[in-house]
């Protein structure tokens, strides 16, 4: 199993540009999520999905869009990049909640810089 | 609402000394609790988790944590620090739903 994969690893954007961060998992997990990590702030949830066709907002959703057309893929779109979106982005997937197998598996991250 | 507080954004210990990283949580329902480790330029890796049952949980790399409901704590310990333990550690809580709340992290430095 490859687990959770993310592309690209690094990206530099200019203000106003758009792009899509890719995330895929091969563990057949229903739940997937996107976090951003900023110094001193831990991980903050951007958007999450509990299955194909179902998405919802997290703590910091503004400026980001998601869709979930398949169980495997959960792309994150930046509509019009801003310097405040400079961050490290992590995708995660998990087993069903409320069970002993409940845990999140994280991808390696995408380091995004917006100039 | 749930929340997680990690006391100490930076902790330094000598090699061979006890490691103690503190985590307190707030949850209105029985929590699921997690500790993750992040090495430089990598993603998060699960160290250990508490779901139900035994309150002392053993994880990878010699780490363990004890769920103390009365103190709303889930502190992470390791009897003897190793240089390879230098990393950032995150405590997280879930109410058994799909939402996880993470603490702000504790960066552990191990001194030779």
Tab-separated table of C-alpha atoms in Angstrom:
chain	number	residue	atom	x	y	z
A	1	UNK	CA	0.000	0.000	0.000
A	2	UNK	CA	1.225	3.496	-0.829
A	3	UNK	CA	-0.966	4.934	1.940
A	4	UNK	CA	-1.738	8.641	1.469
A	5	UNK	CA	0.085	10.401	-1.358
A	6	UNK	CA	0.229	14.119	-2.089
A	7	UNK	CA	1.473	16.088	-5.069
A	8	UNK	CA	3.290	18.338	-5.541
A	9	UNK	CA	5.771	18.367	-2.655
A	10	UNK	CA	6.640	22.024	-3.186
A	11	UNK	CA	4.894	24.846	-5.026
A	12	UNK	CA	5.439	28.571	-5.457
A	13	UNK	CA	2.521	30.674	-6.650
A	14	UNK	CA	2.019	34.334	-7.372
A	15	UNK	CA	-0.825	36.186	-5.701
A	16	UNK	CA	-4.050	35.607	-7.604
A	17	UNK	CA	-3.022	32.359	-9.246
A	18	UNK	CA	-5.057	29.203	-8.747
A	19	UNK	CA	-3.921	25.645	-8.321
A	20	UNK	CA	-4.995	22.212	-7.148
A	21	UNK	CA	-3.239	20.151	-4.514
A	22	UNK	CA	-3.717	16.469	-5.162
A	23	UNK	CA	-4.364	13.803	-2.531
A	24	UNK	CA	-4.988	10.095	-3.006
A	25	UNK	CA	-5.289	7.113	-0.690
A	26	UNK	CA	-5.401	3.391	-1.405
A	27	UNK	CA	-6.766	2.171	1.939
A	28	UNK	CA	-10.448	2.461	0.988
A	29	UNK	CA	-11.059	4.987	3.759
A	30	UNK	CA	-14.331	6.857	3.666
A	31	UNK	CA	-13.066	9.841	5.635
A	32	UNK	CA	-10.517	12.262	4.178
A	33	UNK	CA	-9.467	15.713	5.281
A	34	UNK	CA	-7.196	18.642	4.518
A	35	UNK	CA	-5.223	20.513	7.160
A	36	UNK	CA	-2.854	23.437	7.051
A	37	UNK	CA	0.057	23.669	9.430
A	38	UNK	CA	1.447	27.027	10.477
A	39	UNK	CA	4.140	27.686	13.096
A	40	UNK	CA	2.723	27.793	16.613
A	41	UNK	CA	-0.788	26.977	15.463
A	42	UNK	CA	-0.729	23.224	15.097
A	43	UNK	CA	-2.948	21.695	12.432
A	44	UNK	CA	-6.158	23.409	11.432
A	45	UNK	CA	-8.885	21.620	9.513
A	46	UNK	CA	-9.748	23.186	6.149
A	47	UNK	CA	-12.310	20.795	4.654
A	48	UNK	CA	-13.251	17.193	5.146
A	49	UNK	CA	-15.259	14.479	3.429
A	50	UNK	CA	-17.079	11.487	4.861
A	51	UNK	CA	-17.515	9.762	1.531
A	52	UNK	CA	-17.736	10.246	-2.218
A	53	UNK	CA	-19.963	13.204	-2.985
A	54	UNK	CA	-20.040	14.464	0.615
A	55	UNK	CA	-17.853	17.323	1.818
A	56	UNK	CA	-18.044	19.851	4.625
A	57	UNK	CA	-16.162	22.853	5.932
A	58	UNK	CA	-13.661	22.739	8.716
A	59	UNK	CA	-12.190	25.499	10.837
A	60	UNK	CA	-10.525	27.580	8.081
A	61	UNK	CA	-12.322	26.957	4.753
A	62	UNK	CA	-12.194	30.428	3.181
A	63	UNK	CA	-10.276	30.554	-0.077
A	64	UNK	CA	-10.361	26.799	-0.625
A	65	UNK	CA	-12.660	24.413	-2.477
A	66	UNK	CA	-12.871	20.633	-2.410
A	67	UNK	CA	-14.755	17.883	-4.185
A	68	UNK	CA	-14.874	14.130	-3.722
A	69	UNK	CA	-15.879	12.235	-6.847
A	70	UNK	CA	-14.194	8.962	-5.856
A	71	UNK	CA	-13.275	7.259	-2.587
A	72	UNK	CA	-9.582	7.479	-3.475
A	73	UNK	CA	-9.120	11.149	-4.397
A	74	UNK	CA	-9.703	14.382	-2.509
A	75	UNK	CA	-8.192	17.407	-4.283
A	76	UNK	CA	-7.920	20.832	-2.653
A	77	UNK	CA	-8.294	23.901	-4.883
A	78	UNK	CA	-6.944	27.340	-4.130
A	79	UNK	CA	-9.180	29.711	-6.041
A	80	UNK	CA	-7.071	32.893	-5.945
A	81	UNK	CA	-3.885	32.455	-3.941
A	82	UNK	CA	-2.997	34.974	-1.249
A	83	UNK	CA	0.201	35.318	0.814
A	84	UNK	CA	-1.819	34.277	3.895
A	85	UNK	CA	-2.164	30.846	2.293
A	86	UNK	CA	1.572	30.230	2.518
A	87	UNK	CA	1.657	27.101	4.632
A	88	UNK	CA	2.283	23.364	4.695
A	89	UNK	CA	-0.768	21.384	3.649
A	90	UNK	CA	-1.480	17.859	4.828
A	91	UNK	CA	-4.046	15.427	3.578
A	92	UNK	CA	-5.247	12.628	5.861
A	93	UNK	CA	-7.580	9.664	5.682
A	94	UNK	CA	-9.029	7.508	8.412
A	95	UNK	CA	-10.978	4.450	9.409
A	96	UNK	CA	-14.530	4.888	10.660
A	97	UNK	CA	-14.750	6.898	13.873
A	98	UNK	CA	-15.901	5.524	17.179
A	99	UNK	CA	-13.974	2.284	16.771
A	100	UNK	CA	-10.714	0.912	18.126
A	101	UNK	CA	-9.248	1.240	14.613
A	102	UNK	CA	-9.981	4.962	14.588
A	103	UNK	CA	-6.853	6.873	13.578
A	104	UNK	CA	-5.752	9.233	10.833
A	105	UNK	CA	-3.077	8.481	8.260
A	106	UNK	CA	-1.233	11.502	6.928
A	107	UNK	CA	0.403	12.240	3.622
A	108	UNK	CA	3.911	13.749	3.407
A	109	UNK	CA	2.646	17.299	2.889
A	110	UNK	CA	2.807	20.048	0.273
A	111	UNK	CA	4.844	23.134	1.099
A	112	UNK	CA	3.179	26.121	-0.588
A	113	UNK	CA	4.614	29.609	-0.864
A	114	UNK	CA	2.550	32.484	-2.239
A	115	UNK	CA	4.481	35.591	-3.236
B	1	UNK	CA	-16.835	21.880	21.909
B	2	UNK	CA	-13.588	20.033	22.140
B	3	UNK	CA	-10.152	21.503	22.673
B	4	UNK	CA	-6.590	20.427	23.335
B	5	UNK	CA	-3.903	22.267	25.278
B	6	UNK	CA	-0.274	21.278	25.086
B	7	UNK	CA	1.784	22.895	27.823
B	8	UNK	CA	5.193	23.984	26.621
B	9	UNK	CA	5.851	24.695	22.976
B	10	UNK	CA	9.491	23.681	23.470
B	11	UNK	CA	10.878	21.038	25.834
B	12	UNK	CA	14.552	20.126	26.248
B	13	UNK	CA	15.809	16.993	27.958
B	14	UNK	CA	19.196	15.351	28.258
B	15	UNK	CA	19.812	12.082	26.498
B	16	UNK	CA	18.795	9.283	28.887
B	17	UNK	CA	16.465	11.501	30.918
B	18	UNK	CA	12.725	11.140	31.316
B	19	UNK	CA	10.559	12.667	28.606
B	20	UNK	CA	7.250	14.187	29.736
B	21	UNK	CA	5.053	16.039	27.267
B	22	UNK	CA	1.812	17.402	28.650
B	23	UNK	CA	-1.619	17.333	27.052
B	24	UNK	CA	-4.929	18.401	28.560
B	25	UNK	CA	-8.200	18.111	26.707
B	26	UNK	CA	-11.749	19.302	26.955
B	27	UNK	CA	-14.588	17.126	25.728
B	28	UNK	CA	-18.258	16.807	26.608
B	29	UNK	CA	-18.296	13.150	25.576
B	30	UNK	CA	-15.859	10.292	26.172
B	31	UNK	CA	-12.839	11.223	24.080
B	32	UNK	CA	-10.589	9.365	21.709
B	33	UNK	CA	-7.055	10.643	22.306
B	34	UNK	CA	-3.985	10.486	20.094
B	35	UNK	CA	-0.321	11.412	20.088
B	36	UNK	CA	1.421	11.996	16.770
B	37	UNK	CA	5.086	12.650	16.030
B	38	UNK	CA	6.399	14.772	13.168
B	39	UNK	CA	10.024	14.603	12.089
B	40	UNK	CA	11.428	17.525	10.074
B	41	UNK	CA	9.884	17.905	6.624
B	42	UNK	CA	7.672	14.863	7.075
B	43	UNK	CA	4.017	14.120	7.721
B	44	UNK	CA	2.534	13.071	11.043
B	45	UNK	CA	2.940	9.527	12.310
B	46	UNK	CA	0.760	7.961	14.987
B	47	UNK	CA	2.628	7.184	18.217
B	48	UNK	CA	-0.273	5.844	20.240
B	49	UNK	CA	-3.980	6.231	20.850
B	50	UNK	CA	-6.586	5.772	23.548
B	51	UNK	CA	-10.052	4.640	22.495
B	52	UNK	CA	-11.556	2.583	25.309
B	53	UNK	CA	-10.358	0.097	27.897
B	54	UNK	CA	-6.946	0.230	29.558
B	55	UNK	CA	-6.005	3.761	30.489
B	56	UNK	CA	-2.246	3.202	30.140
B	57	UNK	CA	-1.466	3.016	26.467
B	58	UNK	CA	1.841	1.858	25.022
B	59	UNK	CA	3.002	3.078	21.650
B	60	UNK	CA	5.918	2.856	19.309
B	61	UNK	CA	9.516	3.808	20.096
B	62	UNK	CA	9.073	3.204	23.856
B	63	UNK	CA	6.482	5.942	24.396
B	64	UNK	CA	3.418	5.556	26.559
B	65	UNK	CA	0.568	7.751	27.771
B	66	UNK	CA	-2.009	7.527	30.514
B	67	UNK	CA	-5.603	8.668	30.155
B	68	UNK	CA	-6.678	10.355	33.390
B	69	UNK	CA	-10.318	11.296	33.179
B	70	UNK	CA	-10.368	13.132	36.524
B	71	UNK	CA	-7.507	15.368	35.378
B	72	UNK	CA	-8.627	15.523	31.712
B	73	UNK	CA	-5.049	14.708	30.801
B	74	UNK	CA	-3.210	12.432	28.390
B	75	UNK	CA	0.477	13.100	29.035
B	76	UNK	CA	3.127	11.388	26.927
B	77	UNK	CA	6.165	9.832	28.607
B	78	UNK	CA	9.297	7.905	27.765
B	79	UNK	CA	11.666	6.701	30.492
B	80	UNK	CA	14.894	7.442	28.642
B	81	UNK	CA	15.260	9.973	25.836
B	82	UNK	CA	17.237	9.156	22.726
B	83	UNK	CA	18.683	11.597	20.233
B	84	UNK	CA	16.335	10.181	17.592
B	85	UNK	CA	13.325	11.338	19.667
B	86	UNK	CA	13.971	14.956	18.694
B	87	UNK	CA	10.837	15.949	16.790
B	88	UNK	CA	7.547	17.799	17.177
B	89	UNK	CA	4.759	16.045	19.027
B	90	UNK	CA	1.045	16.695	18.645
B	91	UNK	CA	-1.800	15.666	20.906
B	92	UNK	CA	-5.241	15.298	19.312
B	93	UNK	CA	-8.786	14.576	20.487
B	94	UNK	CA	-11.837	13.214	18.748
B	95	UNK	CA	-15.326	12.652	20.075
B	96	UNK	CA	-15.718	9.551	17.962
B	97	UNK	CA	-16.843	11.576	14.959
B	98	UNK	CA	-14.832	12.444	11.904
B	99	UNK	CA	-13.503	15.671	13.412
B	100	UNK	CA	-10.133	15.721	15.101
B	101	UNK	CA	-8.818	18.664	17.118
B	102	UNK	CA	-5.056	19.065	17.343
B	103	UNK	CA	-2.940	20.860	19.914
B	104	UNK	CA	-0.378	23.427	18.870
B	105	UNK	CA	2.512	21.003	19.251
B	106	UNK	CA	5.569	20.568	21.472
B	107	UNK	CA	9.023	20.570	19.949
B	108	UNK	CA	11.294	18.159	21.809
B	109	UNK	CA	15.021	18.789	21.841
B	110	UNK	CA	17.371	16.098	23.151
B	111	UNK	CA	20.712	17.290	24.476
B	112	UNK	CA	23.822	15.123	24.232
